[in-house]
Each structure stands twice: as C-alpha cells, then as structure tokens.
Short mmCIF file of C-alpha atoms in Angstrom, two decimals:
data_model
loop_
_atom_site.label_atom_id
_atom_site.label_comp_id
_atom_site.label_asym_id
_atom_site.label_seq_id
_atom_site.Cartn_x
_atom_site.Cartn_y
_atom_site.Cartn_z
CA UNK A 132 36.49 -13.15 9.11
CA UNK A 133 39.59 -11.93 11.59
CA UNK A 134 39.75 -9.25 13.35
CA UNK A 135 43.22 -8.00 15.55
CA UNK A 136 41.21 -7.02 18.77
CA UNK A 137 42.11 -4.76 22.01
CA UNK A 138 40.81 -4.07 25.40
CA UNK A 139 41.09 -2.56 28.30
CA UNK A 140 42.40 -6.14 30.36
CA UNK A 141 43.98 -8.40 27.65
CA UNK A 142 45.20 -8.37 23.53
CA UNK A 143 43.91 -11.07 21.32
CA UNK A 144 44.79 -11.86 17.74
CA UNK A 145 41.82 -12.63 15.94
CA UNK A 146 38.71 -13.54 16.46
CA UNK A 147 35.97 -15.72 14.11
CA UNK A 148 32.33 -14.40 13.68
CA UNK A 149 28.75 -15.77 13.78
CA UNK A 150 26.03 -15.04 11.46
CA UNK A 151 26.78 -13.16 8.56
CA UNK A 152 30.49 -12.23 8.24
CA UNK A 153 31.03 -16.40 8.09
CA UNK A 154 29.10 -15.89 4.65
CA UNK A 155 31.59 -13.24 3.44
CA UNK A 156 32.69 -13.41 0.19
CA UNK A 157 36.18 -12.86 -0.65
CA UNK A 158 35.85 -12.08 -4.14
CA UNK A 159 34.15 -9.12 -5.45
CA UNK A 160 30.61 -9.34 -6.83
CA UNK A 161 31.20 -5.84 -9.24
CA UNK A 162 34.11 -7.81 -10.78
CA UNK A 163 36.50 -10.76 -11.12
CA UNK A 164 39.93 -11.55 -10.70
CA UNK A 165 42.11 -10.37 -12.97
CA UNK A 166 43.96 -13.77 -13.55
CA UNK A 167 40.10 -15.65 -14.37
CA UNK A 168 37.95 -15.51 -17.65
CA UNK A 169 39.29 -13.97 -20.42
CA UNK A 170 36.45 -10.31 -20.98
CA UNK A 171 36.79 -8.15 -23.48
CA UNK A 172 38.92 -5.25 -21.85
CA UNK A 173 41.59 -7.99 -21.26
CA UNK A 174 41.37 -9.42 -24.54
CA UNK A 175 42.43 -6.04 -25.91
CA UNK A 176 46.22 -5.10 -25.29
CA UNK A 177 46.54 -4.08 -21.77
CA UNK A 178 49.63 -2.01 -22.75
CA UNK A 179 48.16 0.28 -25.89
CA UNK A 180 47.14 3.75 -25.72
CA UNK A 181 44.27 5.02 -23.02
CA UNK A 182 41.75 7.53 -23.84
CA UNK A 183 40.71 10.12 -21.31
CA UNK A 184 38.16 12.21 -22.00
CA UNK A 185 37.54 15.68 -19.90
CA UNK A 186 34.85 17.75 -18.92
CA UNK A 187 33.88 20.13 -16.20
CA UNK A 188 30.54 21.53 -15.29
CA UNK A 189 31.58 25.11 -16.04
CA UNK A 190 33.41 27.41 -18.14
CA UNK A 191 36.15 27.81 -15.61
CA UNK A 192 36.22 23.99 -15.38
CA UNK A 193 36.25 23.71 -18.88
CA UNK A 194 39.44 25.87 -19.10
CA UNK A 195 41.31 23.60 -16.77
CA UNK A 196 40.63 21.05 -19.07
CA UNK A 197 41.68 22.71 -21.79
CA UNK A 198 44.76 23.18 -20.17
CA UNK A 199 45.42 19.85 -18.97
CA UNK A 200 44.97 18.89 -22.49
CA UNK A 201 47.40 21.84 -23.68
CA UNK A 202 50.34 20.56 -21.55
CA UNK A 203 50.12 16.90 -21.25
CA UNK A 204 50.15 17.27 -17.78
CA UNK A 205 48.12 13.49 -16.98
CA UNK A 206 50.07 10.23 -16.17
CA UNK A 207 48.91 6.91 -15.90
CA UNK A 208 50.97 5.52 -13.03
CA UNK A 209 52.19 2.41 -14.99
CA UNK A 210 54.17 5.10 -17.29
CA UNK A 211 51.58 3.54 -20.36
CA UNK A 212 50.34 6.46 -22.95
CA UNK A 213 47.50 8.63 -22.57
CA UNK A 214 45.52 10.38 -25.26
CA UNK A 215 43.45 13.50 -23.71
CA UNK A 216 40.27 14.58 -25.25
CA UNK A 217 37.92 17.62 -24.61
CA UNK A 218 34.16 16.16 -24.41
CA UNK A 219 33.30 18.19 -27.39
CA UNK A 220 36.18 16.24 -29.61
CA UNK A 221 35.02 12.79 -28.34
CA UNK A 222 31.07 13.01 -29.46
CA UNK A 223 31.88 11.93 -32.92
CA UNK A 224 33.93 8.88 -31.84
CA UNK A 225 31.02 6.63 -29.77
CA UNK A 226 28.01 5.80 -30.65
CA UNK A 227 25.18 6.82 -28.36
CA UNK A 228 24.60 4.55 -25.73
CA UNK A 229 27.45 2.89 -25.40
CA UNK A 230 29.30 5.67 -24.13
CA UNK A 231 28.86 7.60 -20.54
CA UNK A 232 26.41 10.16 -20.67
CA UNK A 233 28.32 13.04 -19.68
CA UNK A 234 25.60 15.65 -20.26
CA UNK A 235 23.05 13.54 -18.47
CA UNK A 236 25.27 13.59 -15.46
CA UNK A 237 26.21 17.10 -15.56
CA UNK A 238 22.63 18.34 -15.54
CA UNK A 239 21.53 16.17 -12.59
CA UNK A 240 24.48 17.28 -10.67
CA UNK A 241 23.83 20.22 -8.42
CA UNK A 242 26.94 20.30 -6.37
CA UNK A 243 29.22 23.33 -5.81
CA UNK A 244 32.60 21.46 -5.48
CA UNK A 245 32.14 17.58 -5.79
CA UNK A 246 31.91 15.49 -9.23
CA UNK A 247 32.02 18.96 -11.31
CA UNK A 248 35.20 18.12 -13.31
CA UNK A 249 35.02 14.84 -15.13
CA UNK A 250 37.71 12.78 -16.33
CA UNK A 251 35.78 9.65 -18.59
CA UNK A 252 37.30 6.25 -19.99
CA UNK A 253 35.92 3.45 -21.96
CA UNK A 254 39.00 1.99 -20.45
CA UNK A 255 41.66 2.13 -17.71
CA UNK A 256 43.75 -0.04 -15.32
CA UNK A 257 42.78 1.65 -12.47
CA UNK A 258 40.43 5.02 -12.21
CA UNK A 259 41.86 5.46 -8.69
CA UNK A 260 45.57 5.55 -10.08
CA UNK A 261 44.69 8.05 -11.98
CA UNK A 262 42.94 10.05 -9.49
CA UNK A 263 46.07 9.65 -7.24
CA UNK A 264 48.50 9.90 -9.58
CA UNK A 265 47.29 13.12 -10.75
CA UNK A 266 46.37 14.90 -7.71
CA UNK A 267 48.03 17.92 -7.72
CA UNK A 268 46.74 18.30 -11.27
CA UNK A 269 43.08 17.64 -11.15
CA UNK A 270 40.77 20.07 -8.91
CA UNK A 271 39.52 19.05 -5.69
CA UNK A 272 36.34 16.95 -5.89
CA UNK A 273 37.26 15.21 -9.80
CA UNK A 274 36.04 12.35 -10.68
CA UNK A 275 37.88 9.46 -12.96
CA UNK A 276 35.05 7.30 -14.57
CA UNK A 277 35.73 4.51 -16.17
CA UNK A 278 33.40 1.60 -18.66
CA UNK A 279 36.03 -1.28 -17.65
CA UNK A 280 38.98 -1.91 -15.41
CA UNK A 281 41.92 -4.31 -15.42
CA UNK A 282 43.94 -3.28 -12.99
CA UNK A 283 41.54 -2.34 -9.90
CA UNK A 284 42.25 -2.59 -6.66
CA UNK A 285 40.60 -3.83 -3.24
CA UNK A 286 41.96 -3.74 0.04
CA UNK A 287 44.93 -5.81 0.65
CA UNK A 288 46.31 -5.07 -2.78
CA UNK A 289 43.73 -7.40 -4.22
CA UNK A 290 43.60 -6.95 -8.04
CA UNK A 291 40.09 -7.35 -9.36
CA UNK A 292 39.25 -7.16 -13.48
CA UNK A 293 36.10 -4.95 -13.14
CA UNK A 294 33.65 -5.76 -16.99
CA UNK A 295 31.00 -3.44 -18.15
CA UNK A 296 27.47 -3.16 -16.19
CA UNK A 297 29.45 -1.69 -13.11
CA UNK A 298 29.42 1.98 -12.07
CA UNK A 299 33.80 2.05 -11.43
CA UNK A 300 34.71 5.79 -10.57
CA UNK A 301 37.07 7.67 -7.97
CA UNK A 302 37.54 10.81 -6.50
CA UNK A 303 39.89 13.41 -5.02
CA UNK A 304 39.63 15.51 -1.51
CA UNK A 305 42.23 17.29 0.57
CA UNK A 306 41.50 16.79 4.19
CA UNK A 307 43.07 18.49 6.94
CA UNK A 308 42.38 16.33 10.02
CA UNK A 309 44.06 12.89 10.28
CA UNK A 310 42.03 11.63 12.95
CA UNK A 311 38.81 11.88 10.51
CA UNK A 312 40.77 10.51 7.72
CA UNK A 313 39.74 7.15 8.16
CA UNK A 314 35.81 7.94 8.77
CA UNK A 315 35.30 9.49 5.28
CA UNK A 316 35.13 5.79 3.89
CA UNK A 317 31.68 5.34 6.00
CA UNK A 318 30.69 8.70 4.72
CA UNK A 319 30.93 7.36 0.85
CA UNK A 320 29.33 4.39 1.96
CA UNK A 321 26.18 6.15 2.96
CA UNK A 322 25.89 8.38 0.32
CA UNK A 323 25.98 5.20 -1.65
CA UNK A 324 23.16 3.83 -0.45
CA UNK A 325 21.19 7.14 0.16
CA UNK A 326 21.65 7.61 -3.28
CA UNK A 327 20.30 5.04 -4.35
CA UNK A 328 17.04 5.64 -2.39
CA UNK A 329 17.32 8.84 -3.68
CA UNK A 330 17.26 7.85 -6.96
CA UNK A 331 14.45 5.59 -6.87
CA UNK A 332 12.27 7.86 -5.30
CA UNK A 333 12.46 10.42 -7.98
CA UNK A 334 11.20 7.81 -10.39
CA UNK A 335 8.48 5.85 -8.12
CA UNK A 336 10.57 2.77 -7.94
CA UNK A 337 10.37 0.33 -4.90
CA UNK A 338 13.81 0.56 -2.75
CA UNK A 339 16.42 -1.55 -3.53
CA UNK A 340 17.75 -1.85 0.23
CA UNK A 341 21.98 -1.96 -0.34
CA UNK A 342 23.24 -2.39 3.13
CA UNK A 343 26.80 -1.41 4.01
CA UNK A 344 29.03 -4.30 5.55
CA UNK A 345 31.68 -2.64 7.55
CA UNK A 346 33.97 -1.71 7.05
CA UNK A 347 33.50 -1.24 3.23
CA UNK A 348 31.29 -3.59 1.56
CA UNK A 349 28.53 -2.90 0.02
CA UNK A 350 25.38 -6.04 -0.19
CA UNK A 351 22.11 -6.49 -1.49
CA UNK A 352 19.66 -9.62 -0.62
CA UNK A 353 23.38 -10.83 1.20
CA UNK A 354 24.92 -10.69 -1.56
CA UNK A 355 28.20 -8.12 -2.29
CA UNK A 356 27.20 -5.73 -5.02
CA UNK A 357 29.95 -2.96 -4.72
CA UNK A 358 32.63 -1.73 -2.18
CA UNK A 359 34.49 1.24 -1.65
CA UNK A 360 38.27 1.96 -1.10
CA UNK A 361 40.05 4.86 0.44
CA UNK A 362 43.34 5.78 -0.03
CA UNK A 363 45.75 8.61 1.29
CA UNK A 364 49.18 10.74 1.48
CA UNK A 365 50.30 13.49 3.51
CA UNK A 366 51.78 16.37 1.49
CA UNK A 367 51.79 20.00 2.46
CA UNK A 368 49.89 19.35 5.88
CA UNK A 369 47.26 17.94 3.83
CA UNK A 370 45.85 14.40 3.73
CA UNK A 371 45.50 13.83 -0.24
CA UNK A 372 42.42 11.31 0.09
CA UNK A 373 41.66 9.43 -3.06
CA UNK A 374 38.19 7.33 -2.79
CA UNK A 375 37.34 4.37 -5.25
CA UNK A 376 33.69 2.81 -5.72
CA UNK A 377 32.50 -0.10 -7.71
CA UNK A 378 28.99 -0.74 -7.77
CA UNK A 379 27.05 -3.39 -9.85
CA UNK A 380 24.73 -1.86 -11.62
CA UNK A 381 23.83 -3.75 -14.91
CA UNK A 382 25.71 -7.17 -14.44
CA UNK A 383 24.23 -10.34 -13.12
CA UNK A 384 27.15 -12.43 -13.15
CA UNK A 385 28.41 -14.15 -11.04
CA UNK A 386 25.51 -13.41 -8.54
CA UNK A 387 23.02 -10.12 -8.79
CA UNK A 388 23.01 -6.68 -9.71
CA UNK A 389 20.51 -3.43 -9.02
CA UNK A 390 18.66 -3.78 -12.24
CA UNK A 391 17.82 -7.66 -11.75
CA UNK A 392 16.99 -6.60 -8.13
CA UNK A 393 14.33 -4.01 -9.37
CA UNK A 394 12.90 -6.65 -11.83
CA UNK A 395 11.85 -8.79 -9.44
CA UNK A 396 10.12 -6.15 -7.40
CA UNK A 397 8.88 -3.99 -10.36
CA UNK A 398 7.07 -4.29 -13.77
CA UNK A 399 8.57 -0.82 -14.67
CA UNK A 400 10.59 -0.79 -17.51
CA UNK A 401 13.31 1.57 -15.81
CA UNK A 402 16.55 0.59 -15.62
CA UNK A 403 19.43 2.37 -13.45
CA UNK A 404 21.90 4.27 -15.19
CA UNK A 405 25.54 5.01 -14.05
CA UNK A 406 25.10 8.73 -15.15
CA UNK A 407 22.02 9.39 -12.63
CA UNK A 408 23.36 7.34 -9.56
CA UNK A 409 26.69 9.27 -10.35
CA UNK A 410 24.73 12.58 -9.48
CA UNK A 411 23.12 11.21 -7.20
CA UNK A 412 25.77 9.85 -4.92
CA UNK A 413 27.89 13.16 -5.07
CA UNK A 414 24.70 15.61 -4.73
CA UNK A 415 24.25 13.53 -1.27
CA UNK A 416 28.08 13.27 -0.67
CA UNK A 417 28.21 16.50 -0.59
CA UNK A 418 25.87 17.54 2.55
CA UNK A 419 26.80 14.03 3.93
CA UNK A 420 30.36 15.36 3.93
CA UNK A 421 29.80 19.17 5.23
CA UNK A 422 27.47 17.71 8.10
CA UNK A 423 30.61 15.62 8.80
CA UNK A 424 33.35 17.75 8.43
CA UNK A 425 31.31 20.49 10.54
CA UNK A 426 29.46 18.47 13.24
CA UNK A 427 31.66 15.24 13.51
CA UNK A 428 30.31 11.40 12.28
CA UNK A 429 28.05 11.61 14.78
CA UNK A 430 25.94 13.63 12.70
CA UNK A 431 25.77 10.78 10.67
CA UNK A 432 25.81 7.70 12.83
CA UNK A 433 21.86 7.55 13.20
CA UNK A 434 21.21 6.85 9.53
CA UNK A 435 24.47 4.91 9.30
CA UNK A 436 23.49 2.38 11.32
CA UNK A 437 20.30 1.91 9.75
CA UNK A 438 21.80 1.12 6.95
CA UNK A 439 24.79 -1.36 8.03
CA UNK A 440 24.24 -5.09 8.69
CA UNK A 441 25.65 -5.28 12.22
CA UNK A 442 23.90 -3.92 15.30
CA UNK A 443 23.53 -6.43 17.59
CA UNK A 444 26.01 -9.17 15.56
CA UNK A 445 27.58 -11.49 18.15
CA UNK A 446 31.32 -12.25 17.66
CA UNK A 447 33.59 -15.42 18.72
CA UNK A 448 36.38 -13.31 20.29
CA UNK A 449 39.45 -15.87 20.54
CA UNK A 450 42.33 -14.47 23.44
CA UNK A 451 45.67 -15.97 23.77
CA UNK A 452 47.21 -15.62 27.28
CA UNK A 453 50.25 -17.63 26.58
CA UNK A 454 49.51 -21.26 25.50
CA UNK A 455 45.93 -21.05 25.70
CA UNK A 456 43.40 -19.64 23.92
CA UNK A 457 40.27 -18.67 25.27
CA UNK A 458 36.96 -17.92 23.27
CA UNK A 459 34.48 -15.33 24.10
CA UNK A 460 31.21 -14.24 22.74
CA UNK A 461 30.85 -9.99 22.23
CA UNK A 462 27.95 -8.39 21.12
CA UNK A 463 28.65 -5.27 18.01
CA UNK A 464 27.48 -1.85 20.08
CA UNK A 465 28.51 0.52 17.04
CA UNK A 466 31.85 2.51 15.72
CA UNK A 467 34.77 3.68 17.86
CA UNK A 468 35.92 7.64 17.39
CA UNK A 469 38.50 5.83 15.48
CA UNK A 470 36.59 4.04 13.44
CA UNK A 471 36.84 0.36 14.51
CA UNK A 472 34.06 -1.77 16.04
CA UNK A 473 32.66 -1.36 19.23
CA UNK A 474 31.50 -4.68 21.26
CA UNK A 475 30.84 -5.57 24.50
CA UNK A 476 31.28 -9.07 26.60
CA UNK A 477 28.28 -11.01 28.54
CA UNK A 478 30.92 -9.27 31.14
CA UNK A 479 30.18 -6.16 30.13
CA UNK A 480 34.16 -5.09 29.27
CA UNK A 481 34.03 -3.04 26.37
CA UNK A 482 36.84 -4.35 23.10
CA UNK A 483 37.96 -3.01 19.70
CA UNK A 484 37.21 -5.10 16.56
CA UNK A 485 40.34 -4.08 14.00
CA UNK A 486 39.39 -6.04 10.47
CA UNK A 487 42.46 -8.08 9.35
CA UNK A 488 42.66 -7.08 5.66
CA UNK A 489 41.92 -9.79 3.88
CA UNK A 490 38.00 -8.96 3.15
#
C-alpha cells in the first residue's frame, strides 16, 4: 500500500508497509467487479425501470413520502426511470422473505433523526447516487437500501457489482464544520462494528470481532468483509455528506461472510439479518455521532482504536531527496486532527501517512 507522506524536515512520495497492509486486497470482499461473472442483477437489463419503495417511521415521515411520490420529485443520476411506491402498495408484490423487512427494522430502530425515513430497492446502480442525487429532497438522516447493486462505487472511482447476501445502504447528513468532515467516515466505521457487538449480545451470540482497516475497510479473520465511503458538497454553507456501507452479511464467496463466521463459533441456528444490523448500526450512530459532533473524535478515539488493526504497525517510509531514495522504518502512534496517520521514526520525528487512493 502507498501512502503520500509529510513531515516536519523532508516530503516523501510513498512509502510500502510491513505486516498487514502488504496483504491488502484490492478488490472488495462484499462484491465483485462489475466487468467479472455474469449475477443475476446484471443479467437483467441494467437500463429498465427501478423500483423505490418509501417509508418513514412516522406519520409526518410518512407524509413526505407521500409527497415525494405525489410529485415525482426522485432522480436516479444516470437519468434511467424510477417507479415510487408507498410501503403499504409494495406488500402485495414480494413474497416474504425475499424482500427487506421494513417493519422489522422500523421497530428495532429507536433513533430520533437517523435511519427514520426509508427509501428500499430490490435493485439499483448505486444507493449512494441516489442518496446524493436527491439530497435536497430526502430528510436529513434517510437511508437508500438496496438487495443488489451494479453500479457501486469504492474509492478511486472503483466500480464494484455488489450480489445479494450483502447489507448495501447509504445515508444523508448536513454538516457544518469542514474540518470534521473527513472524521465522520471513522465514526460509521465504529458504529459498524459496535453494532455488530451490539447485536450479538442481544441474542447470546459469541462476537464476531470486524476490525476497521483505516482508513475505511472493514475485515474479519483478515479478511475484507465490508467498507465504507464518504462523499460530500458544499451548498448553502453546508457540507451535504452522503455515506455508503457494504457489509457481507450472508455471502461466502469469494472469501467469508458474518453468518459463516458465527457457524464456526456457534451451534445456534441464528443467522444475521440486514434489517436488525440496520437498526443497530444507526441506533449506535446516532450517540456515536452526538458524542462527536459535541465533544470532538476524541470522545471516540479510545474505543476506535480498539477496534482498528494498526497500533503499533511499522511502516517502510521511502524519501526522495533528489536522486536518492532513502527508506525508513515508522512506527503507527494513532490519527492526526485531520484525520491521517500518525507515526513516529526510531528518531523520534513525528510524519503524516496520506493513503494514495487506490485501496
């Protein structure tokens, strides 16, 4: 993996990496790319008709639903058609199970702003185009779910084909604050993961340890399970912040998944649902987010570093002073306030670890 790195005596342009970021994979676990084995949202016609279905968590909610419905107002960003249902039209069309259990999610949400107006799919190129597509439209704190993707995104403008057995959703939030804006992507990290303890304590499971790989990976048993991607624009001295999570829930392939995890530790006959973990992660988002927004990331950073893979990682920091390059070893101390990693040299000079994009 390369980093751009910066310090307080020299600038170097990348450096290589011990341990585990030479393991990295560079294509998601959640998903494939888009151009590799035919699945059966891509045998379908990428360019017919997508179904949206809507839902919020209350009566007011409900009415800006209706309303969205009333007026057409929803684009897909690739200009393709959108049909909009009300949840209460749609229960007739799917059989039970194979669609997403909106009323199991709304009951095990308990949030006051977060995840309480729902926007469902069985399928869509990209749940975070419409999130930011249709941001002045939607309500601060919707969420776009979708069953299967084939036109997601990863950093870098990667393009991944994401099949059923994933949890694939996004989510709006207006954010005042630049200088935070690129923290809140360590803040959905953790209430990943927290959620997912969360969710296995309620039902007596053994945890399934997902550890965050910064800057937003997400890997189980060193394998990548799910990731999370942040996006923004500044409109109306606001930062329009749309967030995008895949996690691998139900699918094996190509490597592992939470519900193969939990049968290896557990006889139980549970199996994780998208609906519960859902709840889960924005009933946690939620404080995660007002501790943040209130008391700064260092609220957080206890618990976050628990949970990452990197404390103490030694890095191969390659310098170029003019025709030379020189190699030194760092040691991973933590986060910047910006954000970036924080390492120190067997010299003790503190650097800046910038990712370079491409994982």
């Amino acid at each position: 993996m390369k980093f751009l790195v910066s310090s307080s005596s020299s600038t170097s342009f990348f450096t290589s990496s011990l341990g585990f970021f030479s393991d990295s994979l560079k294509r998601a676990i959640f998903s494939r790319r888009a151009s590799s084995t035919i699945s059966a949202a891509s045998a379908m016609d990428c360019n017919s008709s997508c179904m949206l279905v809507l839902r919020g968590k209350s009566p007011a909610e409900n009415k800006i639903a209706e309303a969205l419905k009333n007026t057409k107002a929803l684009k897909l960003s690739d200009g393709s058609e959108v049909s909009i249902l009300l949840d209460s039209e749609s229960e007739k069309r799917f059989k039970e199970g194979e669609a997403f259990g909106v009323d199991s999610f709304m009951k095990s949400l308990s949030t006051d702003r977060f995840g309480r107006f729902l926007l469902w799919s069985p399928r869509l190129p990209s749940t975070q185009d419409v999130v930011s597509q249709n941001f002045c439209e939607l309500p601060n704190g919707a969420v776009c779910v979708a069953d299967v993707q084939f036109k997601g995104r990863g950093r870098s403008k990667n393009v991944w084909e994401s099949p059923k057995g994933c949890l694939l959703f996004s989510f709006n939030l207006l954010m005042e604050d630049g200088r935070v804006v690129p923290l809140i992507q360590y803040v959905v990290s953790l209430a990943v993961t927290e959620a997912i303890k969360d969710v296995c304590d309620k039902n007596g499971l053994p945890y399934i340890d997902v550890r965050i790989k910064w800057p937003n990976d997400l890997y189980l048993n060193g394998l990548k399970v799910g990731g999370i991607l942040c996006t923004s624009t500044y409109k109306s001295k606001k930062f329009n912040v749309s967030a995008g999570i895949g996690l691998n829930i139900d699918n094996e392939k190509p490597t592992t998944c939470l519900n193969a995890v939990l049968r290896e530790l557990s006889a139980t006959t549970y199996q994780f649902r998208r609906e519960e973990i859902l709840a889960a992660f924005f009933n946690k988002f939620e404080k995660f987010y007002d501790l943040f927004m209130h008391q700064g990331f260092q609220s957080l950073e206890e618990l976050y570093y628990k949970t990452w893979l990197h404390s103490g990682q030694r890095v191969i920091v390659q310098e170029k002073n003019d025709d030379q390059v020189v190699e030194n070893v760092v040691t991973v101390q933590g986060l910047t306030s910006a954000g970036y990693l924080l390492a120190i040299g067997d010299d003790n000079q503190m650097c800046e670890l910038h990712p370079d994009g491409n994982r």
